Short mmCIF file of C-alpha atoms in Angstrom, two decimals:
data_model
loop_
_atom_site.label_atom_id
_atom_site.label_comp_id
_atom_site.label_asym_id
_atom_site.label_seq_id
_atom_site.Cartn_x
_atom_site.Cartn_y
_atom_site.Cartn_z
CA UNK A 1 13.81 -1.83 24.05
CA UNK A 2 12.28 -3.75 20.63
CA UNK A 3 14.44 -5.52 18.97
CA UNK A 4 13.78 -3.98 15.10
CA UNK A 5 16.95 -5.86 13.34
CA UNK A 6 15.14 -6.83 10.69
CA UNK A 7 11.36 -5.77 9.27
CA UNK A 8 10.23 -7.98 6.59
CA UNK A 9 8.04 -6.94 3.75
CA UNK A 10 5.38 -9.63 3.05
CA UNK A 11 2.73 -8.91 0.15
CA UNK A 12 -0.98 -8.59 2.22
CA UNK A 13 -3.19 -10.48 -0.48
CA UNK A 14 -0.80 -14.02 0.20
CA UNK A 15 -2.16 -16.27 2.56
CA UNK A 16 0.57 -18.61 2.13
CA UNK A 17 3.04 -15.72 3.22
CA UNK A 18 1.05 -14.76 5.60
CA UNK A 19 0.01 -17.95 7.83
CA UNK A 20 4.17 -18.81 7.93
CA UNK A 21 4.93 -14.81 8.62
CA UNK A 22 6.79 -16.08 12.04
CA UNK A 23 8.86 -18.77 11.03
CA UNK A 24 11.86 -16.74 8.79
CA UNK A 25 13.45 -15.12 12.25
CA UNK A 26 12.24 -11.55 11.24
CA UNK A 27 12.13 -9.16 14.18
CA UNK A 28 9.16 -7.58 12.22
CA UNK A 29 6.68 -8.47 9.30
CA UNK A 30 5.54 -5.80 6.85
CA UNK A 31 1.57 -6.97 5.41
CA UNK A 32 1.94 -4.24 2.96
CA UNK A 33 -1.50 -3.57 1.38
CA UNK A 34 -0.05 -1.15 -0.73
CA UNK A 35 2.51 -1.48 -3.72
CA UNK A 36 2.81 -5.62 -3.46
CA UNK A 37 -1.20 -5.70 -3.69
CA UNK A 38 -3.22 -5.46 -7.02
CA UNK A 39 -5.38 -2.40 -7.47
CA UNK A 40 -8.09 -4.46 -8.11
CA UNK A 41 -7.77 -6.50 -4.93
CA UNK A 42 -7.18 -3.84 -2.55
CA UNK A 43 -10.28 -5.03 -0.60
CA UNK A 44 -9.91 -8.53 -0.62
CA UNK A 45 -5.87 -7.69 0.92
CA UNK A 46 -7.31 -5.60 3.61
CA UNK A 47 -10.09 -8.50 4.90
CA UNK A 48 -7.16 -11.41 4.82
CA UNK A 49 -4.64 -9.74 6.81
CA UNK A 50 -7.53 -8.17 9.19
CA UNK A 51 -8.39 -12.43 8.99
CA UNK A 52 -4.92 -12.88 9.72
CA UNK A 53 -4.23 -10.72 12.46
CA UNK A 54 -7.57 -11.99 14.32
CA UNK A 55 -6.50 -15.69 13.87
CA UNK A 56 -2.52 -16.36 14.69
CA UNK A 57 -0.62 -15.46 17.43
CA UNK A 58 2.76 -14.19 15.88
CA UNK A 59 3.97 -14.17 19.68
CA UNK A 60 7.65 -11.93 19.72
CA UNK A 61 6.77 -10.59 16.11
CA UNK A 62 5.71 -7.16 15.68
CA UNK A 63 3.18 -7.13 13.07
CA UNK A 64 3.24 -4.02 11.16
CA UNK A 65 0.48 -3.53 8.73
CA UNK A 66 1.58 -0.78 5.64
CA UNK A 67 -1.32 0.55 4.48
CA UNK A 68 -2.27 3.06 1.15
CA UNK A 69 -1.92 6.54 1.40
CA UNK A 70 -4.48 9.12 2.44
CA UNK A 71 -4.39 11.17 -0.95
CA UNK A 72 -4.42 10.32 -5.01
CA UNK A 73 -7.76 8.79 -4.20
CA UNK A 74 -5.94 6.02 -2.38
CA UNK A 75 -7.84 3.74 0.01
CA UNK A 76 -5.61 4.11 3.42
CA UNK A 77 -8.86 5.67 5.26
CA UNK A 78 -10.29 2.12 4.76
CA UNK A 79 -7.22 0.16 5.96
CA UNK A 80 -6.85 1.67 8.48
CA UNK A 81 -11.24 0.77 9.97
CA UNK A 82 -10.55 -2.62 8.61
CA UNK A 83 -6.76 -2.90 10.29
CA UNK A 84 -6.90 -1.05 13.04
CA UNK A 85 -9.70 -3.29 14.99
CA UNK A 86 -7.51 -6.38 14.31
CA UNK A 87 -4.85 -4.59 16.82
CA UNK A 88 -1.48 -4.64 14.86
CA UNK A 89 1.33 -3.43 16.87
CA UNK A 90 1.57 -0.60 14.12
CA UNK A 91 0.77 1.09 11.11
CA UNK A 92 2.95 1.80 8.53
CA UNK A 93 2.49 5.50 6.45
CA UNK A 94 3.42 5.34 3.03
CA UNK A 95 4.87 9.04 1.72
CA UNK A 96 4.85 10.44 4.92
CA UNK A 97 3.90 13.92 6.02
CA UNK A 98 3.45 15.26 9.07
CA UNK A 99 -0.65 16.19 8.25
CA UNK A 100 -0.84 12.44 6.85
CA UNK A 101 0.40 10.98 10.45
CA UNK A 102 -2.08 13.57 12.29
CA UNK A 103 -4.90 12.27 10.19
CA UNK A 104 -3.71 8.71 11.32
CA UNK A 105 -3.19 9.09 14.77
CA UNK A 106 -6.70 10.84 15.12
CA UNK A 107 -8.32 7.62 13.25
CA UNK A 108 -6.57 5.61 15.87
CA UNK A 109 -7.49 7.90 18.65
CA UNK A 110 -11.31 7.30 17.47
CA UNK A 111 -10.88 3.21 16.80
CA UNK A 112 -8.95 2.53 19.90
CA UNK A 113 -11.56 4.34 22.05
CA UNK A 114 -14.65 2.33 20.27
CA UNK A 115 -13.11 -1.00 20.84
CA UNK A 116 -11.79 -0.45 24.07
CA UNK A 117 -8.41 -0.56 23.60
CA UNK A 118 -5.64 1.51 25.27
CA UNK A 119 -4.97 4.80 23.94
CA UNK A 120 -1.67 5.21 22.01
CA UNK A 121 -1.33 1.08 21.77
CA UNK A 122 -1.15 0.98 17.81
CA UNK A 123 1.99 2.74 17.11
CA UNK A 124 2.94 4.54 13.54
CA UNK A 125 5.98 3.86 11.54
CA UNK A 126 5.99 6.83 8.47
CA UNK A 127 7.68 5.93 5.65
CA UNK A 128 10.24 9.09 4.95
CA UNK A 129 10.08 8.31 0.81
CA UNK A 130 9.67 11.95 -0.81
CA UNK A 131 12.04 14.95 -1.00
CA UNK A 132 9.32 16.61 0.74
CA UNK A 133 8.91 14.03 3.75
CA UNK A 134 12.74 13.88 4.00
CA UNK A 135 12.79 17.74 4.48
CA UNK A 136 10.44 17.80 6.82
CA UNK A 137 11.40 14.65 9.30
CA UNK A 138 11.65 16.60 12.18
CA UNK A 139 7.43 17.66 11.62
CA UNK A 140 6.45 14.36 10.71
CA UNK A 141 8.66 12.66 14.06
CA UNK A 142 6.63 15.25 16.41
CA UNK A 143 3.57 15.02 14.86
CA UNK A 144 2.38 12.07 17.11
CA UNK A 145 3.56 10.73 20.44
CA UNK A 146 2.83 7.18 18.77
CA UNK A 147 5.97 7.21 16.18
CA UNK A 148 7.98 4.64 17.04
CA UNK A 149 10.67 4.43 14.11
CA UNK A 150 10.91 5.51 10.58
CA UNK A 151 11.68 3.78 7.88
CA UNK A 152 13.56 5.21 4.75
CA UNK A 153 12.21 3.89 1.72
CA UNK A 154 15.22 4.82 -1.49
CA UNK A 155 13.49 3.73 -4.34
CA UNK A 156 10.29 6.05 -4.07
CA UNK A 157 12.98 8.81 -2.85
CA UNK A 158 15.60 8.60 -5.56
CA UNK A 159 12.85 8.45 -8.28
CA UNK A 160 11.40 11.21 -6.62
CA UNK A 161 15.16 13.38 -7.08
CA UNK A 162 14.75 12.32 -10.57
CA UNK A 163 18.35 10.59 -9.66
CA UNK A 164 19.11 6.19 -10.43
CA UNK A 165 19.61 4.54 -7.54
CA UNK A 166 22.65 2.13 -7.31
CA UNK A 167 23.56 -0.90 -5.18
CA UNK A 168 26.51 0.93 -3.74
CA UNK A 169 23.90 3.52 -2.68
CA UNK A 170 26.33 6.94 -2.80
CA UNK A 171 23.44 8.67 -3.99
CA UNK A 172 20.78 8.46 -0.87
CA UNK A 173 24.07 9.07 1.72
CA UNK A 174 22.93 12.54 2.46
CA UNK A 175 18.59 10.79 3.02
CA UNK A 176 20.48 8.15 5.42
CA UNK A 177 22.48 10.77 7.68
CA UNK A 178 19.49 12.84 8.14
CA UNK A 179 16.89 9.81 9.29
CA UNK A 180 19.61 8.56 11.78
CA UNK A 181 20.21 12.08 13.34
CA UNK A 182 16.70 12.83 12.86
CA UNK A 183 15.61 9.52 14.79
CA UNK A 184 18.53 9.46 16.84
CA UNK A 185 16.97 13.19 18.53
CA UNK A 186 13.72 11.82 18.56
CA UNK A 187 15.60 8.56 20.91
CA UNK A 188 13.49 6.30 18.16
CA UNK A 189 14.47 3.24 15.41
CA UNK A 190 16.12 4.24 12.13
CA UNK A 191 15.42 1.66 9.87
CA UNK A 192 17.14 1.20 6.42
CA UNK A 193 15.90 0.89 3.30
CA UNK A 194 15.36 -2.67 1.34
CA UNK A 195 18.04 -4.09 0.05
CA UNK A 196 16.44 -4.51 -3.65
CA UNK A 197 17.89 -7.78 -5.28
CA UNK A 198 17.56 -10.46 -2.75
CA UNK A 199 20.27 -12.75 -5.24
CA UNK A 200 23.06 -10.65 -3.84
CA UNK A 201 23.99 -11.49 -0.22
CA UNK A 202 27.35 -9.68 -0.83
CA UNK A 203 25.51 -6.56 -1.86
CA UNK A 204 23.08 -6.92 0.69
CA UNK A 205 26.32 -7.01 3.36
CA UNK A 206 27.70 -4.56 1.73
CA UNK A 207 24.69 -2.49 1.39
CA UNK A 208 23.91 -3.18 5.45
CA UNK A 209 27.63 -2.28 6.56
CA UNK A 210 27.11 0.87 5.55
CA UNK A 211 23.62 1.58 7.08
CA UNK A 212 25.18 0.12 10.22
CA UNK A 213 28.17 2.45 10.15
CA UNK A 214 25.77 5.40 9.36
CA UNK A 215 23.89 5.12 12.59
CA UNK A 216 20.92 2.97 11.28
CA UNK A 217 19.00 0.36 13.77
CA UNK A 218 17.72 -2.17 11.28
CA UNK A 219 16.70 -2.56 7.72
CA UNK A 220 13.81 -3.68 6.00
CA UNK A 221 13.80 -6.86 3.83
CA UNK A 222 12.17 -7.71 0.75
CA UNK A 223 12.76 -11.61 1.08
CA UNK A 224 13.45 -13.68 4.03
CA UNK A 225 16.65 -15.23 2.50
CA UNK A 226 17.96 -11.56 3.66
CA UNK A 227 17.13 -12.09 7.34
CA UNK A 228 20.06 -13.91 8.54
CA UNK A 229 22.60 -11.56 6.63
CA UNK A 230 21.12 -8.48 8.17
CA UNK A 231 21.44 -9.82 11.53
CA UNK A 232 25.02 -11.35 11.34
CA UNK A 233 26.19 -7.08 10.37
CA UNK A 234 24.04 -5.38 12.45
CA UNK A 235 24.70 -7.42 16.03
CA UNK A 236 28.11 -6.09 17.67
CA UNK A 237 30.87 -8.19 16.61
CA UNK A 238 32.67 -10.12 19.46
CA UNK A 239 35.91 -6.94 19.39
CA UNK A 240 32.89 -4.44 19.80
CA UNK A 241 31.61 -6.58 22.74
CA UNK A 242 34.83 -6.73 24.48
CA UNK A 243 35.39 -3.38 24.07
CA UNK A 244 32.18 -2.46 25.97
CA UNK A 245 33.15 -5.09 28.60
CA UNK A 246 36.33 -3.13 29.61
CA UNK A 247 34.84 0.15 28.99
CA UNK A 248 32.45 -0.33 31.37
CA UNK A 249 35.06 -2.34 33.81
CA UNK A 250 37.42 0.66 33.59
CA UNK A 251 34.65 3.09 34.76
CA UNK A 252 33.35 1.08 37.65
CA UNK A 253 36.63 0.96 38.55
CA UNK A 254 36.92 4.93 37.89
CA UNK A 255 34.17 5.21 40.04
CA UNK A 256 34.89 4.08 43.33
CA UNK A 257 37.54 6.15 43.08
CA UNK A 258 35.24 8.91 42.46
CA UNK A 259 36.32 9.53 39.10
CA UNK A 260 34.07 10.92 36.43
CA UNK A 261 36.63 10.36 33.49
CA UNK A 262 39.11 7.14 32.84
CA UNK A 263 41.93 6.35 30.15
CA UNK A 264 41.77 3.10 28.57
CA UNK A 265 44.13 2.64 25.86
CA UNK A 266 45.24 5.94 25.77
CA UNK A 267 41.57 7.14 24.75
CA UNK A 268 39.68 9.39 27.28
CA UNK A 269 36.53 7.56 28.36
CA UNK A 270 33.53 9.46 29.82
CA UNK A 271 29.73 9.46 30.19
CA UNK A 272 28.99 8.93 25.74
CA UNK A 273 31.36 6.13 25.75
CA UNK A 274 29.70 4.37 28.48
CA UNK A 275 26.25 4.80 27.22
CA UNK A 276 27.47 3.44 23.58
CA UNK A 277 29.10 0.51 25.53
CA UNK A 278 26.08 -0.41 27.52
CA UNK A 279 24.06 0.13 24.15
CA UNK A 280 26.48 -2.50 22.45
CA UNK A 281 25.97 -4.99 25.87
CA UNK A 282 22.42 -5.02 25.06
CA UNK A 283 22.32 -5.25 21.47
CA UNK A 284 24.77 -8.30 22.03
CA UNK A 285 21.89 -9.58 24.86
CA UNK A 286 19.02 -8.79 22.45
CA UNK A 287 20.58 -10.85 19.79
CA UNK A 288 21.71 -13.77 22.20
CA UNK A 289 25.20 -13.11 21.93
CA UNK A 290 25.40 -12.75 25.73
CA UNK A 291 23.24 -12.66 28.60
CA UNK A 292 23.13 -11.11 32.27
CA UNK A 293 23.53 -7.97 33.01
CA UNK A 294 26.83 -5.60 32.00
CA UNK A 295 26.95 -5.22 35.59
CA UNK A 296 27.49 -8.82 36.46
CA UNK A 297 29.46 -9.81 33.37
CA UNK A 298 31.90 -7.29 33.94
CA UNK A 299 33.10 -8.64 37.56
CA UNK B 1 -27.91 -10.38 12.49
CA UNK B 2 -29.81 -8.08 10.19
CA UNK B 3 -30.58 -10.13 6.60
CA UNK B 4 -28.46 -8.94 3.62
CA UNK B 5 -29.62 -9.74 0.39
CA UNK B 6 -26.38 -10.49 -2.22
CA UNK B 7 -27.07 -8.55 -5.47
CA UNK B 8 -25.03 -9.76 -7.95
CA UNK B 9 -22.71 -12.44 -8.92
CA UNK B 10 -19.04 -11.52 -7.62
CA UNK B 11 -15.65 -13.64 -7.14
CA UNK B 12 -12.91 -13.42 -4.38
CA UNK B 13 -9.49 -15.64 -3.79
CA UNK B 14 -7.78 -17.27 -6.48
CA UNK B 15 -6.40 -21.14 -7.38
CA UNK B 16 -3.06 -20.55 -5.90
CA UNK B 17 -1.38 -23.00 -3.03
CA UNK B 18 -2.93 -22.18 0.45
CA UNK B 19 -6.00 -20.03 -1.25
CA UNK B 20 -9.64 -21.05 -2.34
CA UNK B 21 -11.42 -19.59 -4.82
CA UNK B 22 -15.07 -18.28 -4.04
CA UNK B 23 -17.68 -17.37 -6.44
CA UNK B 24 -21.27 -16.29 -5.38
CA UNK B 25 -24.74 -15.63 -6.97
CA UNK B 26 -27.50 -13.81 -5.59
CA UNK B 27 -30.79 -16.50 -5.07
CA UNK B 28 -34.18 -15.08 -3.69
CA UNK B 29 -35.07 -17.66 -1.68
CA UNK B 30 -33.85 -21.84 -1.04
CA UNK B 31 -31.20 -20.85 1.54
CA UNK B 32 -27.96 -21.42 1.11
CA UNK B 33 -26.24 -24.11 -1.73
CA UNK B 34 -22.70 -24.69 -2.07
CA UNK B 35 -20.81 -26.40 -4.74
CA UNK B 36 -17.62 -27.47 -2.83
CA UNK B 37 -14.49 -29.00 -4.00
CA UNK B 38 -10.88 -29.43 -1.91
CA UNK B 39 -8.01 -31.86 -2.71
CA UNK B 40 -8.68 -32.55 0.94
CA UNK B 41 -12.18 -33.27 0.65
CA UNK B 42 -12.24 -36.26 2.33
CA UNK B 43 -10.12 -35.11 5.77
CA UNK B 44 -11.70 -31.14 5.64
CA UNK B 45 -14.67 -30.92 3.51
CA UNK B 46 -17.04 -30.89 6.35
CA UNK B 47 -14.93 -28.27 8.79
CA UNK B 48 -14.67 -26.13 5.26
CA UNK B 49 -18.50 -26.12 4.64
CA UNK B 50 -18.82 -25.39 8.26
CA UNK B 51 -16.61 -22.68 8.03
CA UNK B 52 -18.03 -21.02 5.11
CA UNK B 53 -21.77 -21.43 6.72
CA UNK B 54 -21.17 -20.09 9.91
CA UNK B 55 -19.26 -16.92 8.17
CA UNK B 56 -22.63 -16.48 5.55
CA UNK B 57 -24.09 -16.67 8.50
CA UNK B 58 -22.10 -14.02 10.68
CA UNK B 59 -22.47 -12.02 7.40
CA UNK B 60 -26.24 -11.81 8.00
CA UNK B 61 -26.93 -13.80 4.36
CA UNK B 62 -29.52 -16.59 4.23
CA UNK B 63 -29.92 -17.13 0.19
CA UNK B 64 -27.69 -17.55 -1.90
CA UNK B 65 -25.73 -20.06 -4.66
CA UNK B 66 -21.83 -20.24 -3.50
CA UNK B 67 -19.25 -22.26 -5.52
CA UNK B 68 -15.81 -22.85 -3.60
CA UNK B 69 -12.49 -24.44 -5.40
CA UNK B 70 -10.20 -24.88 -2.04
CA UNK B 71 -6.51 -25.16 -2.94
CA UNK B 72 -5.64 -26.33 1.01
CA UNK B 73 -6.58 -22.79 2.56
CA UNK B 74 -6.99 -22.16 6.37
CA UNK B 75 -9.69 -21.15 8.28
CA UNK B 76 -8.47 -17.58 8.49
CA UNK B 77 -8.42 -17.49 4.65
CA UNK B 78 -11.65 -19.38 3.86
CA UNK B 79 -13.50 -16.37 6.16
CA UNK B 80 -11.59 -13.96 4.47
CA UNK B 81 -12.54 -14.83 0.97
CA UNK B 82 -16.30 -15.73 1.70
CA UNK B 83 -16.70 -12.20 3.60
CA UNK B 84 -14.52 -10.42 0.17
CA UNK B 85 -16.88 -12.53 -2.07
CA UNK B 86 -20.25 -11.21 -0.53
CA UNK B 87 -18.81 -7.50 0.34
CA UNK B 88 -18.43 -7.30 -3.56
CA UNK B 89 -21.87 -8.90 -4.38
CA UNK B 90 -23.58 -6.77 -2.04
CA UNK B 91 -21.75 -3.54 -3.75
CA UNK B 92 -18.81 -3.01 -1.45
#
C-alpha cells in the first residue's frame, strides 16, 4: 500500500522547485505542466521536468507529472512523448473523462512497449474537476486498469457549477462523498482537493478534518508549509490506535473460541470493524507511529 | 547523429536563482562559439561549457553562436535549456 498523505503541487518550468522536490516530506510531487506553467513556455516546462526526471533519484517519492489536456488545442499529446520516456510513476489528467484516460492509457500502452518498459508501469491519476467528470466517475475509474487514485480538484469544479467556493467548503460536500465512495468501490486513493491559501494552517486543519472524516486518503498541497499539517490530521490519532489494538485483541481472542462476532464496550464487533482496525494499524505503521505487525503488537 | 542546421535566433531559461539563460543564433559554418558567463565561473565554468557542448552535440548541431547567462543552474537544467533553445531555433 502507497503511502499518498500528501501530493504536492510544484510548478514544472522551476528548476529551483524542482531539484529540492524531495526534501519538504511530501508523499508525492505534482510537476504540473499545466495551469502553474506559462503558455508561452509550455515546451521549455515539458524538456526540464523530462531533464529532471532523467537526472535525480527522488527515491520514496512518487513523481507525478500533470500534464495539459487532450482538447481546446491543448498540448497534453506532447507531454505525454516527452514525459512518458522519462518513466514518472504517473500521469496526472487534467478534466478528466473517461475517453480522455483511454486516449492516455493507449499512448502509454504504445511508449512503454517502444522503450521497453513494463506494461501498465506508468499509472494515471484523473483529475475529477467538471460537473461532467464528477457524473461520470464510475466511467472514468474503469476506463483503465492503470488508475491508481483520483484527485478532486474544487476550484475548476465549483467554477464550473457557476457556484463560489468557500474555505469552509459546504458547497463541494456532495463532489467529496461521491469521489470517496466512488474510489472507495474501485479499492483506490481519494485524494482531496488543495487547500487554497497556504497562510491559514487553521483553515487548512480545518479544511483536512473534514476530508478525513468524509472518507478521503490524502490531499493535495499547493505549498510545502502545508505538508506537516496534513499529515498530523490525516495519521490515526493515538485513541484511534488503541482502539484498533483492542479491537483486534478482542477478536483473536473471539477466535479461538471460534467466535465470528465479539462485544467490546458494549458495541458488536465483526469482520468491517476488524478490517477498519487493521487499516488504522497500518496507517499508524505507514506514518511511523508504530511498527511490527498488529499481530505481534497486540500480544 | 544526423547534422541539424539552427534557423533562427531563439531564447530559452530565464535570470532567475538556479536557472541560466540561453540565447542562440544560427552560423553557417566556424563551429560552435559560446559567450559564457556564471557567478561561479571560476569553480564551474569549464563543467558548464562542457555540458552545453556535449548536449549541442547530442542535439546533432555543429554551427552555431550560443550566449549563456548561468544564475547557479544544474546540469539537469543547463541540458534542458540548451535542448529548449535549439528546439525553438530549429522551428519546434
Amino acid at each position: 500500500m502507497k503511502l499518498r498523505r500528501t501530493m504536492l503541487f510544484m510548478p514544472g518550468n522551476n528548476p529551483g522547485m524542482l531539484q529540492r522536490a524531495g526534501v519538504f516530506g511530501a508523499d508525492s510531487v505534482i510537476f504540473d505542466l499545466e495551469d502553474a506553467v506559462n503558455p508561452a513556455e509550455k515546451d521549455a516546462a515539458r524538456v526540464l521536468v523530462r531533464n529532471a526526471l532523467q537526472t535525480f533519484r527522488y527515491e520514496m517519492l512518487e513523481t507525478v507529472v500533470r500534464i495539459n489536456s487532450f482538447s481546446g488545442g491543448a498540448c497534453g499529446e506532447a507531454d505525454v512523448h516527452e514525459i512518458a520516456r522519462a518513466k514518472p510513476a504517473a500521469i496526472m489528467l487534467p478534466k478528466a473523462a473517461g475517453q480522455e484516460v483511454k486516449i492516455l492509457a493507449g499512448l502509454l500502452d504504445q511508449i512503454e512497449k517502444e522503450e521497453g518498459l513494463p506494461g501498465g508501469s506508468i499509472k494515471i491519476f484523473p483529475l475529477v474537476e467538471t460537473a461532467y467528470g464528477l457524473v461520470h466517475i464510475d466511467a472514468i475509474i474503469s476506463s483503465s486498469p492503470r488508475i491508481t487514485g483520483i484527485l478532486l480538484g474544487a476550484e475548476d469544479l465549483t467554477a464550473d457549477l457557476g457556484i463560489k467556493r468557500t474555505k469552509s467548503g459546504e458547497e463541494i460536500f456532495y463532489a467529496r462523498c461521491q469521489v470517496v465512495t466512488a474510489c472507495k468501490a474501485a479499492g483506490i486513493d481519494a485524494i482531496d482537493t488543495p487547500f487554497a491559501d497556504a497562510n491559514d494552517p487553521e483553515g487548512l486543519k480545518n479544511d483536512t478534518l473534514k476530508a478525513k472524516s468524509l472518507g478521503m486518503t490524502g490531499k493535495a498541497a499547493i505549498n510545502p508549509r502545508q505538508i506537516d499539517t496534513i499529515h498530523e490530521v490525516l495519521a490515526p490519532d493515538e485513541a484511534e490506535i488503541k482502539y484498533a489494538q483492542r479491537v483486534i485483541r478482542a477478536m483473536q481472542e473471539a477466535g479461538k473460541e471460534g467466535k465470528g462476532v465479539v462485544a467490546l464496550d458494549g458495541k458488536m464487533i465483526d469482520a468491517p470493524i476488524l478490517a477498519r482496525a487493521r487499516n488504522t494499524w497500518e496507517k499508524a505503521k505507514q506514518a511511523g507511529i508504530r511498527s511490527g505487525s498488529y499481530e505481534e503488537y497486540s500480544r | 547523429m544526423k547534422e541539424v542546421a539552427v534557423q533562427t535566433r531563439a531564447k530559452a531559461g530565464t535570470l532567475e536563482s538556479n536557472d541560466i539563460y540561453i540565447m542562440v543564433e544560427p552560423r553557417e559554418d566556424g563551429g560552435i562559439t559560446l559567450d559564457l558567463d556564471s557567478p561561479v565561473m571560476r569553480q564551474f565554468g569549464r563543467q558548464i561549457e562542457k555540458v552545453i557542448r556535449q548536449t549541442l552535440e547530442d542535439l546533432g548541431i555543429k554551427n552555431i553562436y550560443l550566449v549563456a547567462k548561468d544564475r547557479g543552474a544544474l546540469d539537469y537544467t543547463i541540458r534542458a535549456r540548451v535542448e529548449t533553445a535549439v528546439r525553438r531555433a530549429c522551428g519546434g
